[in-house]
PDB file of C-alpha atoms in Angstrom:
ATOM      1  CA  VAL Z   1      44.876  95.541 213.939  1.00  0.00           C
ATOM      2  CA  ASP Z   2      47.271  92.715 213.257  1.00  0.00           C
ATOM      3  CA  SER Z   3      47.770  93.856 209.661  1.00  0.00           C
ATOM      4  CA  TYR Z   4      48.549  97.411 210.854  1.00  0.00           C
ATOM      5  CA  ARG Z   5      51.013  96.078 213.418  1.00  0.00           C
ATOM      6  CA  HIS Z   6      52.623  93.909 210.731  1.00  0.00           C
ATOM      7  CA  ALA Z   7      52.831  96.876 208.337  1.00  0.00           C
ATOM      8  CA  LEU Z   8      54.452  98.998 211.052  1.00  0.00           C
ATOM      9  CA  SER Z   9      56.972  96.285 211.863  1.00  0.00           C
ATOM     10  CA  ALA Z  10      57.786  95.796 208.184  1.00  0.00           C
ATOM     11  CA  SER Z  11      58.139  99.533 207.621  1.00  0.00           C
ATOM     12  CA  ARG Z  12      60.438  99.940 210.609  1.00  0.00           C
ATOM     13  CA  GLY Z  13      62.537  97.032 209.413  1.00  0.00           C
ATOM     14  CA  SER Z  14      62.831  98.128 205.801  1.00  0.00           C
ATOM     15  CA  ILE Z  15      62.944 101.941 205.834  1.00  0.00           C
ATOM     16  CA  GLY Z  16      63.527 102.744 209.507  1.00  0.00           C
ATOM     17  CA  ASP Z  17      61.713 104.221 212.484  1.00  0.00           C
ATOM     18  CA  ASP Z  18      62.138 107.836 211.366  1.00  0.00           C
ATOM     19  CA  HIS Z  19      60.978 107.532 207.767  1.00  0.00           C
ATOM     20  CA  GLN Z  20      57.867 109.596 207.055  1.00  0.00           C
ATOM     21  CA  ASN Z  21      56.006 106.544 205.733  1.00  0.00           C
ATOM     22  CA  THR Z  22      56.758 104.658 208.954  1.00  0.00           C
ATOM     23  CA  LEU Z  23      55.445 107.626 210.911  1.00  0.00           C
ATOM     24  CA  ARG Z  24      52.255 107.615 208.839  1.00  0.00           C
ATOM     25  CA  VAL Z  25      51.715 103.885 209.436  1.00  0.00           C
ATOM     26  CA  SER Z  26      52.323 104.395 213.158  1.00  0.00           C
ATOM     27  CA  PHE Z  27      49.848 107.298 213.248  1.00  0.00           C
ATOM     28  CA  ASN Z  28      47.267 105.222 211.368  1.00  0.00           C
ATOM     29  CA  LEU Z  29      47.673 102.369 213.847  1.00  0.00           C
ATOM     30  CA  ALA Z  30      47.107 104.830 216.696  1.00  0.00           C
ATOM     31  CA  GLN Z  31      43.960 106.117 214.983  1.00  0.00           C
ATOM     32  CA  LEU Z  32      42.626 102.586 214.544  1.00  0.00           C
ATOM     33  CA  LEU Z  33      43.308 101.777 218.202  1.00  0.00           C
ATOM     34  CA  VAL Z  34      41.467 104.941 219.277  1.00  0.00           C
ATOM     35  CA  GLU Z  35      38.451 103.841 217.247  1.00  0.00           C
ATOM     36  CA  LEU Z  36      38.544 100.378 218.815  1.00  0.00           C
ATOM     37  CA  GLY Z  37      38.974 101.766 222.330  1.00  0.00           C
ATOM     38  CA  GLY Z  38      40.744 100.287 225.305  1.00  0.00           C
ATOM     39  CA  HIS Z  39      44.285 100.907 224.075  1.00  0.00           C
ATOM     40  CA  ASP Z  40      44.997 104.338 225.549  1.00  0.00           C
ATOM     41  CA  ASN Z  41      48.523 103.598 226.793  1.00  0.00           C
ATOM     42  CA  GLU Z  42      49.629 102.196 223.450  1.00  0.00           C
ATOM     43  CA  VAL Z  43      47.903 104.986 221.537  1.00  0.00           C
ATOM     44  CA  GLU Z  44      49.589 107.664 223.611  1.00  0.00           C
ATOM     45  CA  ALA Z  45      52.982 106.022 223.155  1.00  0.00           C
ATOM     46  CA  LEU Z  46      52.425 105.877 219.384  1.00  0.00           C
ATOM     47  CA  TYR Z  47      51.294 109.521 219.178  1.00  0.00           C
ATOM     48  CA  ARG Z  48      54.180 110.681 221.362  1.00  0.00           C
ATOM     49  CA  ASP Z  49      56.670 108.770 219.221  1.00  0.00           C
ATOM     50  CA  VAL Z  50      55.206 110.033 215.926  1.00  0.00           C
ATOM     51  CA  VAL Z  51      55.331 113.654 217.082  1.00  0.00           C
ATOM     52  CA  ALA Z  52      58.827 113.343 218.561  1.00  0.00           C
ATOM     53  CA  ARG Z  53      60.262 111.686 215.453  1.00  0.00           C
ATOM     54  CA  GLY Z  54      58.290 114.027 213.218  1.00  0.00           C
ATOM     55  CA  ASP Z  55      59.733 117.060 214.995  1.00  0.00           C
ATOM     56  CA  LYS Z  56      63.157 116.047 213.653  1.00  0.00           C
ATOM     57  CA  GLN Z  57      61.917 116.447 210.081  1.00  0.00           C
ATOM     58  CA  ALA Z  58      59.342 119.207 210.411  1.00  0.00           C
ATOM     59  CA  GLU Z  59      60.434 120.945 207.208  1.00  0.00           C
ATOM     60  CA  THR Z  60      59.608 117.801 205.219  1.00  0.00           C
ATOM     61  CA  LEU Z  61      56.424 116.741 207.021  1.00  0.00           C
ATOM     62  CA  ARG Z  62      55.000 120.248 207.437  1.00  0.00           C
ATOM     63  CA  GLY Z  63      51.183 120.117 207.601  1.00  0.00           C
ATOM     64  CA  ALA Z  64      51.074 116.390 208.363  1.00  0.00           C
ATOM     65  CA  LEU Z  65      53.090 116.950 211.522  1.00  0.00           C
ATOM     66  CA  VAL Z  66      50.807 119.762 212.673  1.00  0.00           C
ATOM     67  CA  PHE Z  67      47.806 117.493 212.014  1.00  0.00           C
ATOM     68  CA  TRP Z  68      49.416 114.706 214.069  1.00  0.00           C
ATOM     69  CA  ARG Z  69      50.092 117.146 216.907  1.00  0.00           C
ATOM     70  CA  ILE Z  70      46.467 118.374 216.820  1.00  0.00           C
ATOM     71  CA  THR Z  71      45.177 114.792 216.882  1.00  0.00           C
ATOM     72  CA  TYR Z  72      47.429 113.917 219.834  1.00  0.00           C
ATOM     73  CA  ALA Z  73      46.211 117.008 221.718  1.00  0.00           C
ATOM     74  CA  ARG Z  74      42.560 116.108 221.012  1.00  0.00           C
ATOM     75  CA  PHE Z  75      43.238 112.584 222.307  1.00  0.00           C
ATOM     76  CA  LEU Z  76      44.591 114.061 225.553  1.00  0.00           C
ATOM     77  CA  LEU Z  77      41.687 116.500 225.859  1.00  0.00           C
ATOM     78  CA  GLU Z  78      39.153 113.701 225.435  1.00  0.00           C
ATOM     79  CA  ARG Z  79      40.801 111.969 228.378  1.00  0.00           C
ATOM     80  CA  HIS Z  80      40.529 115.100 230.550  1.00  0.00           C
ATOM     81  CA  ARG Z  81      44.237 115.829 230.333  1.00  0.00           C
ATOM     82  CA  ALA Z  82      44.055 119.430 229.181  1.00  0.00           C
ATOM     83  CA  ALA Z  83      47.268 120.458 230.945  1.00  0.00           C
ATOM     84  CA  ASP Z  84      49.167 117.734 229.063  1.00  0.00           C
ATOM     85  CA  ALA Z  85      47.517 118.746 225.790  1.00  0.00           C
ATOM     86  CA  LEU Z  86      48.416 122.383 226.343  1.00  0.00           C
ATOM     87  CA  ALA Z  87      52.007 121.512 227.263  1.00  0.00           C
ATOM     88  CA  GLN Z  88      52.323 119.476 224.083  1.00  0.00           C
ATOM     89  CA  LEU Z  89      50.834 122.300 222.006  1.00  0.00           C
ATOM     90  CA  ALA Z  90      52.970 124.968 223.673  1.00  0.00           C
ATOM     91  CA  SER Z  91      56.270 123.141 223.188  1.00  0.00           C
ATOM     92  CA  SER Z  92      58.969 125.034 221.319  1.00  0.00           C
ATOM     93  CA  ASP Z  93      58.715 122.584 218.409  1.00  0.00           C
ATOM     94  CA  SER Z  94      54.979 123.153 218.156  1.00  0.00           C
ATOM     95  CA  VAL Z  95      55.400 126.935 218.225  1.00  0.00           C
ATOM     96  CA  ASP Z  96      57.931 126.685 215.382  1.00  0.00           C
ATOM     97  CA  GLN Z  97      55.493 124.577 213.345  1.00  0.00           C
ATOM     98  CA  VAL Z  98      52.666 127.127 213.363  1.00  0.00           C
ATOM     99  CA  LYS Z  99      54.086 128.408 210.070  1.00  0.00           C
ATOM    100  CA  PHE Z 100      53.185 125.059 208.471  1.00  0.00           C
ATOM    101  CA  ALA Z 101      49.529 125.323 209.434  1.00  0.00           C
ATOM    102  CA  ASN Z 102      47.240 126.668 206.742  1.00  0.00           C
ATOM    103  CA  GLY Z 103      43.591 126.473 205.837  1.00  0.00           C
ATOM    104  CA  ARG Z 104      41.664 123.857 207.754  1.00  0.00           C
ATOM    105  CA  ILE Z 105      44.722 122.725 209.729  1.00  0.00           C
ATOM    106  CA  ARG Z 106      45.253 126.303 210.910  1.00  0.00           C
ATOM    107  CA  ALA Z 107      41.637 126.542 212.095  1.00  0.00           C
ATOM    108  CA  ASP Z 108      41.868 123.129 213.807  1.00  0.00           C
ATOM    109  CA  LEU Z 109      45.104 124.142 215.546  1.00  0.00           C
ATOM    110  CA  ALA Z 110      43.525 127.346 216.835  1.00  0.00           C
ATOM    111  CA  ALA Z 111      40.466 125.418 218.041  1.00  0.00           C
ATOM    112  CA  VAL Z 112      42.456 122.809 219.947  1.00  0.00           C
ATOM    113  CA  ILE Z 113      44.671 125.479 221.524  1.00  0.00           C
ATOM    114  CA  ARG Z 114      41.549 127.406 222.617  1.00  0.00           C
ATOM    115  CA  ASP Z 115      39.930 124.228 223.974  1.00  0.00           C
ATOM    116  CA  ALA Z 116      43.010 123.188 225.956  1.00  0.00           C
ATOM    117  CA  ALA Z 117      43.551 126.725 227.269  1.00  0.00           C
ATOM    118  CA  LYS Z 118      39.918 126.971 228.350  1.00  0.00           C
ATOM    119  CA  GLU Z 119      40.034 123.613 230.153  1.00  0.00           C
ATOM    120  CA  VAL Z 120      43.226 124.646 231.972  1.00  0.00           C
ATOM    121  CA  GLY Z 121      41.648 127.962 232.909  1.00  0.00           C
ATOM    122  CA  CYS Z 122      44.056 130.196 231.021  1.00  0.00           C
ATOM    123  CA  GLU Z 123      41.523 132.995 230.593  1.00  0.00           C
ATOM    124  CA  HIS Z 124      41.936 133.718 234.319  1.00  0.00           C
ATOM    125  CA  ARG Z 125      45.647 133.014 234.724  1.00  0.00           C
ATOM    126  CA  THR Z 126      48.818 134.782 233.747  1.00  0.00           C
ATOM    127  CA  ASP Z 127      51.094 132.648 235.904  1.00  0.00           C
ATOM    128  CA  LEU Z 128      51.220 129.599 233.630  1.00  0.00           C
ATOM    129  CA  ALA Z 129      53.879 129.764 230.938  1.00  0.00           C
ATOM    130  CA  ASN Z 130      51.902 127.423 228.670  1.00  0.00           C
ATOM    131  CA  CYS Z 131      48.927 129.798 228.804  1.00  0.00           C
ATOM    132  CA  VAL Z 132      51.103 132.692 227.705  1.00  0.00           C
ATOM    133  CA  VAL Z 133      52.585 130.618 224.887  1.00  0.00           C
ATOM    134  CA  ALA Z 134      49.104 129.472 223.823  1.00  0.00           C
ATOM    135  CA  SER Z 135      47.926 133.068 223.669  1.00  0.00           C
ATOM    136  CA  GLU Z 136      50.952 134.029 221.575  1.00  0.00           C
ATOM    137  CA  MET Z 137      50.335 131.083 219.254  1.00  0.00           C
ATOM    138  CA  LEU Z 138      46.718 132.123 218.749  1.00  0.00           C
ATOM    139  CA  ARG Z 139      47.870 135.638 217.877  1.00  0.00           C
ATOM    140  CA  SER Z 140      50.437 134.288 215.402  1.00  0.00           C
ATOM    141  CA  ILE Z 141      47.799 132.052 213.828  1.00  0.00           C
ATOM    142  CA  GLY Z 142      45.588 135.095 213.519  1.00  0.00           C
ATOM    143  CA  ASP Z 143      42.832 133.402 215.464  1.00  0.00           C
ATOM    144  CA  SER Z 144      39.679 135.428 215.657  1.00  0.00           C
ATOM    145  CA  GLY Z 145      38.132 133.285 218.383  1.00  0.00           C
ATOM    146  CA  GLU Z 146      36.093 135.105 220.971  1.00  0.00           C
ATOM    147  CA  GLN Z 147      38.392 134.370 223.862  1.00  0.00           C
ATOM    148  CA  SER Z 148      42.140 134.483 224.072  1.00  0.00           C
ATOM    149  CA  ALA Z 149      44.099 131.831 225.918  1.00  0.00           C
ATOM    150  CA  ALA Z 150      45.360 134.198 228.606  1.00  0.00           C
ATOM    151  CA  PRO Z 151      44.589 137.727 229.652  1.00  0.00           C
ATOM    152  CA  ALA Z 152      46.935 140.431 228.461  1.00  0.00           C
ATOM    153  CA  PRO Z 153      49.664 141.147 231.033  1.00  0.00           C
TER     154      PRO Z 153
END
């Protein structure tokens, strides 16, 4: 962990907080901390920062950013925070980034959207904006999952 923290500090100092390599090091530190357990607050702060800074350079990061967003959403789902995961997935930046998802990342994005929507109860609700957005995202992804995020209005 110390070597990851040192690498992150060095990367921030030499190439800056927003550089894509710094974002990758930060994401990798978050992943390591998840594996070790007991660092949820720090992990969430790292994921949130990586996604927020990554959103500023989505055209460059493309699939990596979508993967980071999926991983952050899975982290939230595993902690029984489906509403937070769905809000993060249904953000305007996330919706814009669907075009960067292809292949396995596209399937993973659809799966995490379905999982978050199911946990929130979207299949029975039309009153939650995030459920509507999730359903629209699944349609734009071309998801062929058995259930949609929200019923048709």
